Amino acid sequence: MAVKDAWTHLKEFTAARIALGRVGGSVPTGPLLDFRLSHARARDAVLTPFEPEVLGTELEALGEEVVLLQSGAEDRAIYLRRPDYGRRLDEDSARLLKERENEEADLVLVLSDGLSTSAVMKQAVPLLEILLPMLRRDGWKLAPICVVKHGRVAVQDEIGEILNAKVSLMLLGERPGLGSPDSLGAYFTYEPKVGRSDADRNCVSNIRPEGLPLAAAAVKLCYLLNASRELKLSGVELKDESPLLERGEETSSLGTVGDGG
C-alpha cells in the first residue's frame, strides 16, 4: 500500500518532484511512470530532427529576410559528440555570408536547434513576434535572421563578425530538464567575433509559458540589449538593473553562461 507523504499539500506550489509517497522502499507506480514519461520527452527534445525550412517560412511570413545556414556538424550524432563543430559554420555557409553585400547592422538574430529542437520550434517565432516590434521601435537596424542547423551558442560570434553586427542575439533550445523539455535560451554578445568566451555573453533562460513567459522575456531582452548598446559591453560587466518582474514572472535567470556550448 502506498504511504502518503506529509508534504503532499506543498505540491500545488511547485512542479518539482516532491512528496511522491512510497511503497516499501520504492516510489509508487504513478510517480515512477511520470518520471519515465518526462525522461522520454527530454530525449525526444534532443533527438527530434530540426526543420530550419519550416522556421524560415514562419519568419518570412513576419516579413523578415532569412538565411539558412549549417554548422560544422554534419548530423545530430556528430553535433552531440563534437560540440566544437557546432560552434563554427561549415565552409559553404561561411562563404554564403561573406559573399553577401553586408551593410553594418546593429543586431543580428540567430536561431538554432541547440539541445532542444522542440524549444526553438515552439517558442522562437512567438517570442520574435513580440520582440521585433520593440527593437524597431528603439531604432535597432537588423541584419537578416540566420537559422543555423546544429548550432552551438558560440556560432553567433562568427555570424556577427561576418555581418558586421554590433550585437548578436542567439535563440536556441536549452539542455532539457525532466520537467522542462522546451526551454528556450537567449544569448547575446556585444561586438561578436570568433574567440569570444562565455564571460563575454549574457543569457536569459527558461523562456517558455511555464517558466519566463514570452512577453516578459521580450521586455527583459529589449532592456538588456539597449543597455548593452548604450554601454558598449556585454557579459560579466553588464548588470541587470531593470525593474523587478511582477509576481508570476520571476522564474527567469540572467547570467553569463553558455549552456548550449
CSV table of C-alpha atoms in Angstrom, one decimal:
chain,number,residue,atom,x,y,z
A,1,MET,CA,0.0,0.0,0.0
A,2,ALA,CA,1.3,3.5,-0.9
A,3,VAL,CA,2.2,5.7,2.0
A,4,LYS,CA,1.2,9.3,1.6
A,5,ASP,CA,3.9,12.0,2.0
A,6,ALA,CA,3.5,14.7,4.7
A,7,TRP,CA,4.5,17.3,2.1
A,8,THR,CA,1.7,16.5,-0.3
A,9,HIS,CA,-0.1,19.8,0.3
A,10,LEU,CA,3.0,21.7,-1.0
A,11,LYS,CA,2.9,20.1,-4.4
A,12,GLU,CA,0.5,22.7,-5.7
A,13,PHE,CA,3.2,25.3,-5.3
A,14,THR,CA,5.9,23.7,-7.4
A,15,ALA,CA,6.5,21.5,-10.4
A,16,ALA,CA,9.4,19.8,-8.6
A,17,ARG,CA,9.2,16.2,-7.8
A,18,ILE,CA,8.4,16.3,-4.1
A,19,ALA,CA,6.1,14.4,-1.9
A,20,LEU,CA,6.0,11.4,-4.2
A,21,GLY,CA,4.9,8.9,-1.4
A,22,ARG,CA,6.4,5.5,-1.2
A,23,VAL,CA,5.6,1.8,-1.3
A,24,GLY,CA,8.0,0.0,0.9
A,25,GLY,CA,11.4,1.2,-0.2
A,26,SER,CA,10.2,2.4,-3.7
A,27,VAL,CA,8.2,5.1,-5.2
A,28,PRO,CA,4.5,4.4,-6.2
A,29,THR,CA,3.8,3.3,-9.7
A,30,GLY,CA,2.2,6.6,-10.7
A,31,PRO,CA,5.2,8.9,-9.9
A,32,LEU,CA,7.5,6.2,-11.5
A,33,LEU,CA,5.6,6.3,-14.8
A,34,ASP,CA,5.5,10.1,-14.7
A,35,PHE,CA,9.3,10.1,-14.3
A,36,ARG,CA,9.8,7.8,-17.3
A,37,LEU,CA,7.4,9.9,-19.4
A,38,SER,CA,9.4,13.1,-18.6
A,39,HIS,CA,12.7,11.3,-19.4
A,40,ALA,CA,11.2,10.2,-22.7
A,41,ARG,CA,10.1,13.8,-23.5
A,42,ALA,CA,13.6,15.1,-22.7
A,43,ARG,CA,15.2,12.6,-25.1
A,44,ASP,CA,12.7,13.5,-27.8
A,45,ALA,CA,13.6,17.2,-27.4
A,46,VAL,CA,17.2,16.4,-28.1
A,47,LEU,CA,16.8,13.9,-30.9
A,48,THR,CA,13.8,15.3,-32.8
A,49,PRO,CA,15.0,16.4,-36.3
A,50,PHE,CA,15.3,20.1,-36.7
A,51,GLU,CA,13.4,21.7,-39.6
A,52,PRO,CA,15.1,25.1,-40.4
A,53,GLU,CA,13.0,25.5,-43.6
A,54,VAL,CA,9.8,25.4,-41.6
A,55,LEU,CA,11.2,28.0,-39.2
A,56,GLY,CA,12.4,30.1,-42.1
A,57,THR,CA,8.9,30.1,-43.7
A,58,GLU,CA,7.3,31.2,-40.4
A,59,LEU,CA,9.9,34.1,-40.1
A,60,GLU,CA,9.4,35.2,-43.7
A,61,ALA,CA,5.6,35.3,-43.0
A,62,LEU,CA,6.6,38.0,-40.5
A,63,GLY,CA,8.2,40.0,-43.3
A,64,GLU,CA,11.8,39.0,-42.3
A,65,GLU,CA,14.7,38.1,-44.6
A,66,VAL,CA,16.0,34.7,-43.6
A,67,VAL,CA,19.3,33.0,-44.4
A,68,LEU,CA,19.6,29.2,-43.8
A,69,LEU,CA,23.0,28.0,-42.6
A,70,GLN,CA,24.7,24.9,-41.4
A,71,SER,CA,27.3,24.4,-38.7
A,72,GLY,CA,30.3,22.3,-39.0
A,73,ALA,CA,28.4,19.3,-37.5
A,74,GLU,CA,27.1,17.3,-40.4
A,75,ASP,CA,24.4,15.4,-38.4
A,76,ARG,CA,22.9,15.2,-35.0
A,77,ALA,CA,25.1,12.4,-33.8
A,78,ILE,CA,28.3,14.4,-34.6
A,79,TYR,CA,26.7,17.5,-33.2
A,80,LEU,CA,26.2,15.8,-29.8
A,81,ARG,CA,29.7,14.2,-29.8
A,82,ARG,CA,31.7,17.2,-31.0
A,83,PRO,CA,30.5,20.5,-29.5
A,84,ASP,CA,33.4,22.3,-31.2
A,85,TYR,CA,31.9,21.5,-34.7
A,86,GLY,CA,28.7,23.2,-33.7
A,87,ARG,CA,30.5,26.4,-32.7
A,88,ARG,CA,31.6,27.3,-36.3
A,89,LEU,CA,29.8,27.5,-39.6
A,90,ASP,CA,30.7,25.0,-42.3
A,91,GLU,CA,32.7,26.3,-45.3
A,92,ASP,CA,29.7,26.8,-47.6
A,93,SER,CA,27.7,28.7,-45.0
A,94,ALA,CA,30.6,31.0,-44.1
A,95,ARG,CA,31.2,31.6,-47.9
A,96,LEU,CA,27.5,32.4,-48.4
A,97,LEU,CA,27.5,35.1,-45.7
A,98,LYS,CA,30.9,36.6,-46.9
A,99,GLU,CA,29.6,36.8,-50.5
A,100,ARG,CA,26.6,39.0,-49.4
A,101,GLU,CA,26.9,42.7,-49.6
A,102,ASN,CA,26.5,43.2,-45.9
A,103,GLU,CA,25.9,46.6,-44.5
A,104,GLU,CA,26.8,47.3,-40.9
A,105,ALA,CA,23.9,46.2,-38.7
A,106,ASP,CA,23.1,47.0,-35.1
A,107,LEU,CA,21.9,43.4,-34.4
A,108,VAL,CA,21.8,40.0,-36.0
A,109,LEU,CA,19.4,37.4,-34.7
A,110,VAL,CA,20.5,33.8,-34.9
A,111,LEU,CA,18.2,30.8,-34.3
A,112,SER,CA,19.3,27.3,-33.9
A,113,ASP,CA,18.1,23.9,-32.5
A,114,GLY,CA,20.7,23.7,-29.7
A,115,LEU,CA,19.9,20.9,-27.4
A,116,SER,CA,16.1,21.1,-27.6
A,117,THR,CA,14.6,21.2,-31.1
A,118,SER,CA,11.1,21.5,-29.7
A,119,ALA,CA,12.0,24.6,-27.7
A,120,VAL,CA,13.1,26.6,-30.7
A,121,MET,CA,10.3,25.4,-32.9
A,122,LYS,CA,7.7,26.2,-30.3
A,123,GLN,CA,9.0,29.4,-28.6
A,124,ALA,CA,11.3,31.3,-31.0
A,125,VAL,CA,8.8,32.7,-33.5
A,126,PRO,CA,6.1,33.7,-30.9
A,127,LEU,CA,8.9,35.4,-28.9
A,128,LEU,CA,10.1,37.3,-32.0
A,129,GLU,CA,6.6,38.4,-32.8
A,130,ILE,CA,6.7,40.4,-29.6
A,131,LEU,CA,10.4,41.3,-29.6
A,132,LEU,CA,10.9,42.5,-33.2
A,133,PRO,CA,8.5,45.5,-33.0
A,134,MET,CA,10.1,46.6,-29.7
A,135,LEU,CA,13.6,46.5,-31.2
A,136,ARG,CA,12.5,48.5,-34.3
A,137,ARG,CA,10.7,51.0,-32.0
A,138,ASP,CA,14.0,51.5,-30.3
A,139,GLY,CA,15.9,52.1,-33.5
A,140,TRP,CA,17.7,48.8,-34.0
A,141,LYS,CA,18.9,48.2,-37.5
A,142,LEU,CA,18.6,44.4,-38.1
A,143,ALA,CA,20.6,42.1,-40.3
A,144,PRO,CA,18.8,39.2,-42.0
A,145,ILE,CA,17.8,36.5,-39.5
A,146,CYS,CA,20.1,33.5,-39.6
A,147,VAL,CA,18.8,30.0,-38.9
A,148,VAL,CA,21.6,27.5,-38.2
A,149,LYS,CA,21.2,23.8,-38.2
A,150,HIS,CA,23.1,22.1,-35.4
A,151,GLY,CA,24.5,25.3,-33.9
A,152,ARG,CA,26.0,26.0,-30.5
A,153,VAL,CA,26.0,29.3,-28.7
A,154,ALA,CA,29.4,30.5,-30.0
A,155,VAL,CA,28.4,30.3,-33.7
A,156,GLN,CA,26.7,33.6,-33.2
A,157,ASP,CA,30.1,35.2,-32.8
A,158,GLU,CA,31.3,34.1,-36.3
A,159,ILE,CA,28.0,35.2,-37.9
A,160,GLY,CA,28.0,38.6,-36.1
A,161,GLU,CA,31.6,39.2,-37.2
A,162,ILE,CA,31.0,38.4,-40.9
A,163,LEU,CA,27.8,40.5,-41.0
A,164,ASN,CA,29.5,43.5,-39.2
A,165,ALA,CA,26.8,43.4,-36.5
A,166,LYS,CA,27.4,45.4,-33.3
A,167,VAL,CA,25.5,42.8,-31.3
A,168,SER,CA,24.4,39.2,-31.9
A,169,LEU,CA,21.4,37.6,-30.2
A,170,MET,CA,21.0,33.8,-30.4
A,171,LEU,CA,17.9,31.9,-29.5
A,172,LEU,CA,18.3,28.2,-29.2
A,173,GLY,CA,17.0,25.2,-27.2
A,174,GLU,CA,18.4,24.7,-23.8
A,175,ARG,CA,19.5,21.4,-22.4
A,176,PRO,CA,16.1,19.8,-21.5
A,177,GLY,CA,15.3,19.1,-17.9
A,178,LEU,CA,12.9,16.3,-16.8
A,179,GLY,CA,10.1,18.9,-16.3
A,180,SER,CA,11.2,21.4,-18.9
A,181,PRO,CA,11.9,19.9,-22.3
A,182,ASP,CA,11.0,23.0,-24.2
A,183,SER,CA,13.0,25.9,-22.6
A,184,LEU,CA,14.4,28.5,-24.9
A,185,GLY,CA,17.7,30.3,-24.1
A,186,ALA,CA,18.6,33.8,-25.4
A,187,TYR,CA,22.3,34.7,-25.5
A,188,PHE,CA,23.8,38.0,-26.7
A,189,THR,CA,27.3,39.3,-27.3
A,190,TYR,CA,28.4,42.9,-27.9
A,191,GLU,CA,31.0,43.2,-30.7
A,192,PRO,CA,30.8,39.4,-31.6
A,193,LYS,CA,33.8,37.8,-33.1
A,194,VAL,CA,35.4,34.4,-33.2
A,195,GLY,CA,37.2,33.7,-30.0
A,196,ARG,CA,34.7,35.4,-27.6
A,197,SER,CA,34.3,33.5,-24.3
A,198,ASP,CA,31.2,32.7,-22.2
A,199,ALA,CA,32.2,35.6,-19.9
A,200,ASP,CA,31.6,38.0,-22.8
A,201,ARG,CA,28.0,36.8,-23.2
A,202,ASN,CA,24.7,37.3,-21.3
A,203,CYS,CA,21.9,34.8,-21.1
A,204,VAL,CA,18.2,35.0,-20.4
A,205,SER,CA,17.0,31.4,-19.8
A,206,ASN,CA,13.9,29.3,-19.2
A,207,ILE,CA,11.8,31.1,-21.8
A,208,ARG,CA,8.5,29.2,-22.0
A,209,PRO,CA,5.0,29.7,-20.8
A,210,GLU,CA,5.6,27.7,-17.6
A,211,GLY,CA,8.9,29.5,-16.9
A,212,LEU,CA,9.7,33.0,-18.0
A,213,PRO,CA,6.6,34.0,-20.2
A,214,LEU,CA,7.4,35.2,-23.7
A,215,ALA,CA,6.1,38.8,-23.2
A,216,ALA,CA,8.2,39.1,-20.0
A,217,ALA,CA,11.3,37.7,-21.8
A,218,ALA,CA,10.9,40.2,-24.7
A,219,VAL,CA,10.8,43.1,-22.2
A,220,LYS,CA,13.9,41.8,-20.4
A,221,LEU,CA,15.8,41.2,-23.6
A,222,CYS,CA,14.9,44.6,-25.0
A,223,TYR,CA,16.1,46.3,-21.8
A,224,LEU,CA,19.4,44.4,-21.7
A,225,LEU,CA,20.1,44.9,-25.4
A,226,ASN,CA,19.5,48.6,-25.1
A,227,ALA,CA,21.8,48.7,-22.1
A,228,SER,CA,24.5,46.7,-24.0
A,229,ARG,CA,24.3,49.1,-27.0
A,230,GLU,CA,24.5,52.2,-24.8
A,231,LEU,CA,27.3,50.9,-22.5
A,232,LYS,CA,29.1,49.1,-25.4
A,233,LEU,CA,29.6,45.9,-23.5
A,234,SER,CA,28.2,42.6,-22.5
A,235,GLY,CA,29.0,39.7,-20.3
A,236,VAL,CA,30.1,39.9,-16.7
A,237,GLU,CA,30.4,43.7,-16.8
A,238,LEU,CA,26.8,44.2,-17.9
A,239,LYS,CA,24.5,44.2,-14.8
A,240,ASP,CA,20.7,43.7,-14.9
A,241,GLU,CA,19.3,46.8,-13.3
A,242,SER,CA,15.8,46.5,-14.8
A,243,PRO,CA,12.7,46.7,-12.6
A,244,LEU,CA,11.8,43.5,-10.8
A,245,LEU,CA,9.4,41.3,-12.6
A,246,GLU,CA,5.8,41.1,-11.4
A,247,ARG,CA,4.9,38.1,-9.3
A,248,GLY,CA,4.4,35.1,-11.6
A,249,GLU,CA,7.2,36.2,-14.0
A,250,GLU,CA,10.0,35.6,-11.6
A,251,THR,CA,11.3,32.2,-12.9
A,252,SER,CA,13.9,33.8,-15.1
A,253,SER,CA,17.7,34.0,-14.8
A,254,LEU,CA,20.3,36.3,-16.2
A,255,GLY,CA,23.8,35.1,-16.3
A,256,THR,CA,27.0,34.8,-18.3
A,257,VAL,CA,26.9,31.2,-19.4
A,258,GLY,CA,26.8,29.1,-22.4
A,259,ASP,CA,24.7,26.0,-21.8
A,260,GLY,CA,24.3,25.3,-25.4
A,261,GLY,CA,28.1,25.0,-25.7
